[in-house]
Coordinates of C-alpha atoms in Angstrom, one line a residue:
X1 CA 49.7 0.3 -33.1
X2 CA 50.9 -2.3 -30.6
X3 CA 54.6 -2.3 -29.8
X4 CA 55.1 -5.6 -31.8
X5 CA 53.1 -4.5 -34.8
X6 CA 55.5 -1.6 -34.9
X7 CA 58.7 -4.0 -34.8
X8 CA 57.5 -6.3 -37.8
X9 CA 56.4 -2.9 -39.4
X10 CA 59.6 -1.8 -39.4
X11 CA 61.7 -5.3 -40.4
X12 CA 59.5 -4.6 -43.3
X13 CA 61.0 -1.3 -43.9
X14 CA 65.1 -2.1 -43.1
X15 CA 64.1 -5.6 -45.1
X16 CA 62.9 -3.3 -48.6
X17 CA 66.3 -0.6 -48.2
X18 CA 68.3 -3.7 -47.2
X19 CA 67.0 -4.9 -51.5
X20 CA 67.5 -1.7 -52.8
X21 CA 70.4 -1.4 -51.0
X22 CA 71.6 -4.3 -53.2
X23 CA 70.3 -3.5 -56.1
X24 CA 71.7 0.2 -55.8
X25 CA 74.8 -1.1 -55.2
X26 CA 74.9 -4.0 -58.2
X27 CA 74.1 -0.9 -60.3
X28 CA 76.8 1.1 -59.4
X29 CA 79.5 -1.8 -60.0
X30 CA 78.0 -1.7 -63.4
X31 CA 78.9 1.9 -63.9
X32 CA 82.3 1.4 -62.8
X33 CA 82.7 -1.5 -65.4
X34 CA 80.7 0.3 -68.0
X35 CA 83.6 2.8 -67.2
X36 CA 86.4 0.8 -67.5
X37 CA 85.1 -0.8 -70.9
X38 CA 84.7 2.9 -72.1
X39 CA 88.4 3.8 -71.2
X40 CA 90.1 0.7 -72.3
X41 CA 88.2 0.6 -75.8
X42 CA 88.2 4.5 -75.9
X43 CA 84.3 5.1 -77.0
X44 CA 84.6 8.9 -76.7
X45 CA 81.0 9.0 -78.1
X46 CA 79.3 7.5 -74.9
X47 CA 81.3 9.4 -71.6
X48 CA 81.5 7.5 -68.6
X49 CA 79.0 10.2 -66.9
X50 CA 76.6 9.4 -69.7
X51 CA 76.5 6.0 -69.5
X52 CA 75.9 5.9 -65.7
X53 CA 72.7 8.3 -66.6
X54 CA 71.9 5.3 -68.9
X55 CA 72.0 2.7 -66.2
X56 CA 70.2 5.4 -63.7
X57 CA 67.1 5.6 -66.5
X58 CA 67.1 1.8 -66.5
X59 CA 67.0 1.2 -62.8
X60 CA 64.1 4.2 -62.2
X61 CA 62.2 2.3 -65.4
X62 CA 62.0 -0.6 -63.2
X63 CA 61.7 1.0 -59.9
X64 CA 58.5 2.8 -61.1
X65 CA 57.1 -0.2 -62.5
X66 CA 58.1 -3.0 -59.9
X67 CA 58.2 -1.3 -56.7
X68 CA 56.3 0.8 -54.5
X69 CA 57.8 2.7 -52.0
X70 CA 60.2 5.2 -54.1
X71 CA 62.0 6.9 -51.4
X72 CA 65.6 5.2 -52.0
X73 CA 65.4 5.5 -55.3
X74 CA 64.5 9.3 -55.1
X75 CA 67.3 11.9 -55.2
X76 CA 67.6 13.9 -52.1
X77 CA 69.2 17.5 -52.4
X78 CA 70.7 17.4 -48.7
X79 CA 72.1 14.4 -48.8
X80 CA 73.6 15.4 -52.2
X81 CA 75.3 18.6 -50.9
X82 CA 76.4 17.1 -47.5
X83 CA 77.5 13.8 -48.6
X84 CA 77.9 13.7 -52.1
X85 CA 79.2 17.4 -53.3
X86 CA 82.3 17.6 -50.8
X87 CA 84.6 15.1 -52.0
X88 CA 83.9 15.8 -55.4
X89 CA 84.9 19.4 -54.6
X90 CA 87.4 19.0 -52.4
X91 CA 90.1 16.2 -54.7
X92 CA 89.4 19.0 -57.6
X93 CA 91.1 21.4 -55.7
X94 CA 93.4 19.0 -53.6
X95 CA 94.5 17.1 -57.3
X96 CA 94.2 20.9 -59.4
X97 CA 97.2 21.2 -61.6
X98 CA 98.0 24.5 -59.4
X99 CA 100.7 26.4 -61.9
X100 CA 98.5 26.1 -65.3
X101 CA 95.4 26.9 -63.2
X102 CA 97.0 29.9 -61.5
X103 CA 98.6 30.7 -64.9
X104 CA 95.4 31.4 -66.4
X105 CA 93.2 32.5 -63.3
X106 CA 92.4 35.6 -64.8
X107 CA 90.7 34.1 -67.5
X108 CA 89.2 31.8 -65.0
X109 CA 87.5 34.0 -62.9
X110 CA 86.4 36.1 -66.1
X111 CA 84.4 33.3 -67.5
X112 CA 83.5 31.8 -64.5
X113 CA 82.2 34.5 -62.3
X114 CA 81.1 37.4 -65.1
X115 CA 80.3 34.9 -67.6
X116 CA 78.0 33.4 -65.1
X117 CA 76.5 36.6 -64.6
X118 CA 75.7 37.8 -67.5
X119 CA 74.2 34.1 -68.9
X120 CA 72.1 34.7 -65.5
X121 CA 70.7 37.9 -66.7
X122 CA 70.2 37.1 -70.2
X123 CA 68.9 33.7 -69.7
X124 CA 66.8 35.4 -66.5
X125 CA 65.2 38.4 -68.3
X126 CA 64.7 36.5 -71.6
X127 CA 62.5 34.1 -69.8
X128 CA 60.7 37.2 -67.7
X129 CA 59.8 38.7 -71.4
X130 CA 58.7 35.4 -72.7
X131 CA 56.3 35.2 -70.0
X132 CA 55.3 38.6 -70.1
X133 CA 54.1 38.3 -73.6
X134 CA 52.1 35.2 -72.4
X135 CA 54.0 32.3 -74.0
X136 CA 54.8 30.4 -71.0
X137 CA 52.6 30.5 -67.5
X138 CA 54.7 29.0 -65.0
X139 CA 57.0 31.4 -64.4
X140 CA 55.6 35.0 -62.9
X141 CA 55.1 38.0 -65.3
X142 CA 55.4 40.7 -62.6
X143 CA 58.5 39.1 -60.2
X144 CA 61.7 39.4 -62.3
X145 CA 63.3 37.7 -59.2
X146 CA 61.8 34.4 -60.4
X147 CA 63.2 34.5 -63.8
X148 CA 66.6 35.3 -62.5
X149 CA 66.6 32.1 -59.9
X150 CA 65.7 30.2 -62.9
X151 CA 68.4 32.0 -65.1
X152 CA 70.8 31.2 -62.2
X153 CA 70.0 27.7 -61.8
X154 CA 70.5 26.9 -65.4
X155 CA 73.9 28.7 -65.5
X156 CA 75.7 26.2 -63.6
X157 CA 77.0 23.9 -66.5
X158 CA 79.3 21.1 -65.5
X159 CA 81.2 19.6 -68.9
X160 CA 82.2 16.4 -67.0
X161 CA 81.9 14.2 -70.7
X162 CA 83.8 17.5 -71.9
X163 CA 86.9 16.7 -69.3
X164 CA 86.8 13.6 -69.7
X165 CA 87.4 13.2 -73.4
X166 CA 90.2 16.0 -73.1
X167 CA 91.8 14.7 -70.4
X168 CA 92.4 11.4 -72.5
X169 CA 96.6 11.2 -72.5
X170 CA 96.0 9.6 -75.6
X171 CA 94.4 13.1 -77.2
X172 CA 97.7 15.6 -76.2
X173 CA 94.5 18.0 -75.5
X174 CA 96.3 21.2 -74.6
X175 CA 97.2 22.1 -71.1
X176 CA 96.1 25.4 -71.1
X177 CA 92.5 24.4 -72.8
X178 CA 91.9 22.2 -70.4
X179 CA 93.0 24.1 -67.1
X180 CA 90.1 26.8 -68.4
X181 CA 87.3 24.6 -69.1
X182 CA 88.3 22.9 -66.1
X183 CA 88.5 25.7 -64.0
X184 CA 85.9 27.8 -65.1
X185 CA 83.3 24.6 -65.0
X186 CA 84.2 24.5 -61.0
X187 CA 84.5 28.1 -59.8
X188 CA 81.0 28.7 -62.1
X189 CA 79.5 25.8 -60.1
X190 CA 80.2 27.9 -56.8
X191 CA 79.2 31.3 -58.6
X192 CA 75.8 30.0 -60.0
X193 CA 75.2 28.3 -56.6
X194 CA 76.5 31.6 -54.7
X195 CA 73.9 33.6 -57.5
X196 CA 70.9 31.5 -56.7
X197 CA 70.9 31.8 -52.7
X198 CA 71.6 35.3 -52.6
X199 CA 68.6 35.9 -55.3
X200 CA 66.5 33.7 -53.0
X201 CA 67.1 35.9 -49.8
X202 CA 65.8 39.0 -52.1
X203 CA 62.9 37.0 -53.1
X204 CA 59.4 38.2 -52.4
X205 CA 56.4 37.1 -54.4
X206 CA 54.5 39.4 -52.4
X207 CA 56.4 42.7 -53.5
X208 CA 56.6 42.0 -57.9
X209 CA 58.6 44.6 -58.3
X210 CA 62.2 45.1 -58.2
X211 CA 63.1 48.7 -57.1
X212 CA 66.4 49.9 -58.5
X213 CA 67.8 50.2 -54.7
X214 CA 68.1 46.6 -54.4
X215 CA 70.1 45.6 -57.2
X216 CA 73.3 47.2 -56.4
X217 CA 73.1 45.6 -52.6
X218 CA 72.3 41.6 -54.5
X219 CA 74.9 42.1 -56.5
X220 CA 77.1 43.5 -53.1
X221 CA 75.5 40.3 -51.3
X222 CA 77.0 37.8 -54.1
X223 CA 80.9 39.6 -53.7
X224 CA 80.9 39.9 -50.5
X225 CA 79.8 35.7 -50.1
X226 CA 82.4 35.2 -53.1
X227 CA 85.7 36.4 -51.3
X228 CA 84.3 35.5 -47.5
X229 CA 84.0 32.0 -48.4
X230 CA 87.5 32.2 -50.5
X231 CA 89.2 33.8 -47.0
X232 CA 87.6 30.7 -45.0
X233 CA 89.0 28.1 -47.4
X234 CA 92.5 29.5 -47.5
X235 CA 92.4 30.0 -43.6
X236 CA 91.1 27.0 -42.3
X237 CA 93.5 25.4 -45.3
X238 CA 96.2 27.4 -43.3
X239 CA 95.4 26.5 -40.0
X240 CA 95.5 23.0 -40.9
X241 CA 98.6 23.2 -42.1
X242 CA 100.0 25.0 -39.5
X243 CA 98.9 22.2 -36.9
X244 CA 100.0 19.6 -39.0
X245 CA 103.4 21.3 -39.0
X246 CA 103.4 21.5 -35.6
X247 CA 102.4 18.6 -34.2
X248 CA 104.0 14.6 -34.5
X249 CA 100.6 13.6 -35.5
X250 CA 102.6 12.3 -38.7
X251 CA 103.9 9.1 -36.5
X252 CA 100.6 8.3 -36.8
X253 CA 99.5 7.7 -40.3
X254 CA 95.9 6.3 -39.6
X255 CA 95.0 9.5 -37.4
X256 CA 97.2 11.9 -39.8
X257 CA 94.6 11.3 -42.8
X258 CA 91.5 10.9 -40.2
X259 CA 92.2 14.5 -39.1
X260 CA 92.7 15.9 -43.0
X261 CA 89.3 14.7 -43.8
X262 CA 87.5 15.9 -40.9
X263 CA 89.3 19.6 -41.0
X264 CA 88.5 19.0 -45.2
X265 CA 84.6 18.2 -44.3
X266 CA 85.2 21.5 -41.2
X267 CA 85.4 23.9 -43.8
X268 CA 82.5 23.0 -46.3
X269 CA 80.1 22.7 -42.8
X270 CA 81.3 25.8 -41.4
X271 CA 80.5 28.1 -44.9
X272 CA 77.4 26.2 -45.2
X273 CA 76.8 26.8 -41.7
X274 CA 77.2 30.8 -42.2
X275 CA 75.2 31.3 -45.3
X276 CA 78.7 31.4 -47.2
X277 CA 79.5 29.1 -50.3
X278 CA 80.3 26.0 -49.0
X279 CA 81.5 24.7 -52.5
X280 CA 84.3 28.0 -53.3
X281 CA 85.8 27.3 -49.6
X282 CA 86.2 23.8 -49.7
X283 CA 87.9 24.1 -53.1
X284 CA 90.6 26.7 -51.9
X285 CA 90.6 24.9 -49.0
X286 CA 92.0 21.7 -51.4
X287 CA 93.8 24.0 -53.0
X288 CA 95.9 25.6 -50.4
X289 CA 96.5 22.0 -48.7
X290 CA 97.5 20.9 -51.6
X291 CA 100.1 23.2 -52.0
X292 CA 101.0 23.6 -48.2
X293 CA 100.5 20.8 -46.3
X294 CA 101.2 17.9 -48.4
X295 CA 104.7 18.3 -47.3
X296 CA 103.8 18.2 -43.8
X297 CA 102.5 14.6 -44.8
X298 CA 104.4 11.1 -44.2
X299 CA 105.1 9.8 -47.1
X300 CA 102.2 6.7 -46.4
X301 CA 100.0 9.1 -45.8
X302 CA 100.2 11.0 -48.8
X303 CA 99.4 8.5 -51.2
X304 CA 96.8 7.3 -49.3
X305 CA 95.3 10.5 -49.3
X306 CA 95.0 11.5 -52.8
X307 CA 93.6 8.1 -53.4
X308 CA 90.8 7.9 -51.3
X309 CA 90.4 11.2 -52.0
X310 CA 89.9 10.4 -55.3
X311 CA 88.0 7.2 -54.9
X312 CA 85.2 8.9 -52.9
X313 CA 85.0 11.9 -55.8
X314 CA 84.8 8.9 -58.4
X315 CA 82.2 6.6 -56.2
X316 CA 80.4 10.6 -55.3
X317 CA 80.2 11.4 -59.3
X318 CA 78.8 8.1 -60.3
X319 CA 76.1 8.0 -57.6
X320 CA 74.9 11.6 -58.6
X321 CA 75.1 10.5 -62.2
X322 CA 73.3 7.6 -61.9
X323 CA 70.5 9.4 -59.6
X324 CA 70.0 12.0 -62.4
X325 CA 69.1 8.9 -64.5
X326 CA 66.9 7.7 -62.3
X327 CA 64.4 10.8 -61.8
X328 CA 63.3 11.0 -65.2
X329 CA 61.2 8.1 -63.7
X330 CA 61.6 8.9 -59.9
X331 CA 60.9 12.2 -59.3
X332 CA 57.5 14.0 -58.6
X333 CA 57.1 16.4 -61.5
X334 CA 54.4 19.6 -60.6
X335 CA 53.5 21.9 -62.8
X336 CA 54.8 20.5 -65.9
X337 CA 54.8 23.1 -68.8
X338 CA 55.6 21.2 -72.6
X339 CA 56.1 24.6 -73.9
X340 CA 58.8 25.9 -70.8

């Protein structure tokens, strides 16, 4: 291809993401207002999360039927974790109600981290027997390990319409309610997440069988990931602090929140970086800044923080909503099984 068919070749290209740049973009302000409506009327039947899924099935109808190449309108799993996940995690740890979490943490980390577990097993060995009798074939009938990925997958529930009715001023939902589905529906985020990889890495389709050795060192695997990626949160939330403390870097409002978000983004990148939880550190890392090194904040800064924090979780939430929408017509489906 001749240098100059190569540059119109690729106008073309910048020329279709530059439309469905738009049209991406025109979609998500119609989230945000379908939001607004929702809040101001208070429809509790249709949650904001739900009716940016609505606007995502919409859009993917008429991406499948009007345009070709796909590729925007496709979700991507890397650009989800490294773009969209980290503010959502990070301002849900930097904004947590720290005393009524902390007060209930033990009933926290009980539902979050063994209740994640056992709905793994149970939901993981049920399906293994299912397909050992023969009623489904897409999932292995000698390789446990493959149930349990599954079982860990489906574990990771995230009651977002659940929050967001309850935490409604207008309701009076209970504090204490809401700090445990709250904090339970983050930590078993990072648990089933935590679960999944470290049943991956003991995943063999070529050796079915699961000796008795190895489940004591997977299960080993999964604590030992828990509390190092806990340490590296509350460390590098430590660190930062400390430097923020001891430095002057707060005459400086634009470069005081410039350097909180890149130590913020630090931390996720680093436990990602070592095979950690990327998702349980950045969230103690919020945590422990939020506690620490607000303080060590001007007062311009601190604001500002909290709400761009929270404007990027907000504008993070609805893109992911609205892409889960959009791959019931986007996304290549294999092996589809009715009866799984």
């Amino acid at each position: 291809m001749s240098p100059t068919a190569e540059l119109i070749d690729s106008e073309e290209v910048h020329e279709e993401d530059a439309y469905a740049a738009v049209f991406m973009n025109v979609a998500l302000i119609g989230c945000v207002l379908l939001a607004y409506v929702i809040k101001k009327y208070r429809i509790y039947y249709v949650p904001e999360s739900a009716a940016s899924m609505i606007v995502g099935v919409i859009i993917g109808g008429i991406a499948r039927w009007f345009i070709k190449d796909l590729t925007m309108y496709q979700f991507s799993p890397e650009f989800f974790f490294f773009v969209l996940l980290p503010p959502i995690i990070f301002e849900a740890g930097y904004g947590l109600q720290r005393d009524t979490f902390f007060d209930n943490i033990g009933a926290i980390v009980l539902y979050a981290m063994f209740g994640t577990i056992i709905s793994t097993v149970i939901v993981g060995y049920s399906t293994f027997s299912i397909a050992k009798a023969g009623l489904i074939s897409s999932v292995s009938d000698t390789n446990p390990m493959e149930a349990l990925l599954f079982g860990a997958l489906i574990s990771a529930v995230d009651p977002v319409a659940t929050l967001s009715i309850m935490g409604s001023p207008e309701l009076h939902c209970n504090e204490r309610v809401y700090s445990l589905v709250f904090g339970e529906s983050v930590l078993n985020d990072a648990v089933a997440v935590v679960l999944f990889k470290t049943f991956h890495k003991y995943y063999d389709p070529e050796a079915p069988d699961l000796t008795t050795t190895e489940i004591p060192t997977i299960f080993l695997d999964f604590f030992s990931i828990t509390i190092f990626s806990v340490l590296l949160g509350v460390g590098m939330g430590l660190f930062t602090s400390y430097i923020y403390k001891n430095t002057s870097i707060s005459e400086i409002p634009k470069l005081e929140s410039t350097l909180l978000f890149l130590f913020c983004y630090c931390c996720y990148a680093t436990a990602e970086a070592f095979e950690m939880s990327g998702i349980m550190a950045l969230f103690f890392n919020g945590i422990v800044l939020g506690h620490y090194n607000s303080y060590n904040l001007s007062e311009e800064s601190r604001h500002s923080a909290e709400q761009i924090f929270a404007t990027l979780a907000t504008v993070a939430e609805t893109i992911v909503f609205m892409y889960m929408g959009m791959t019931v017509f986007t996304s290549k489906f294999e092996h589809w099984d009715i009866k799984f």
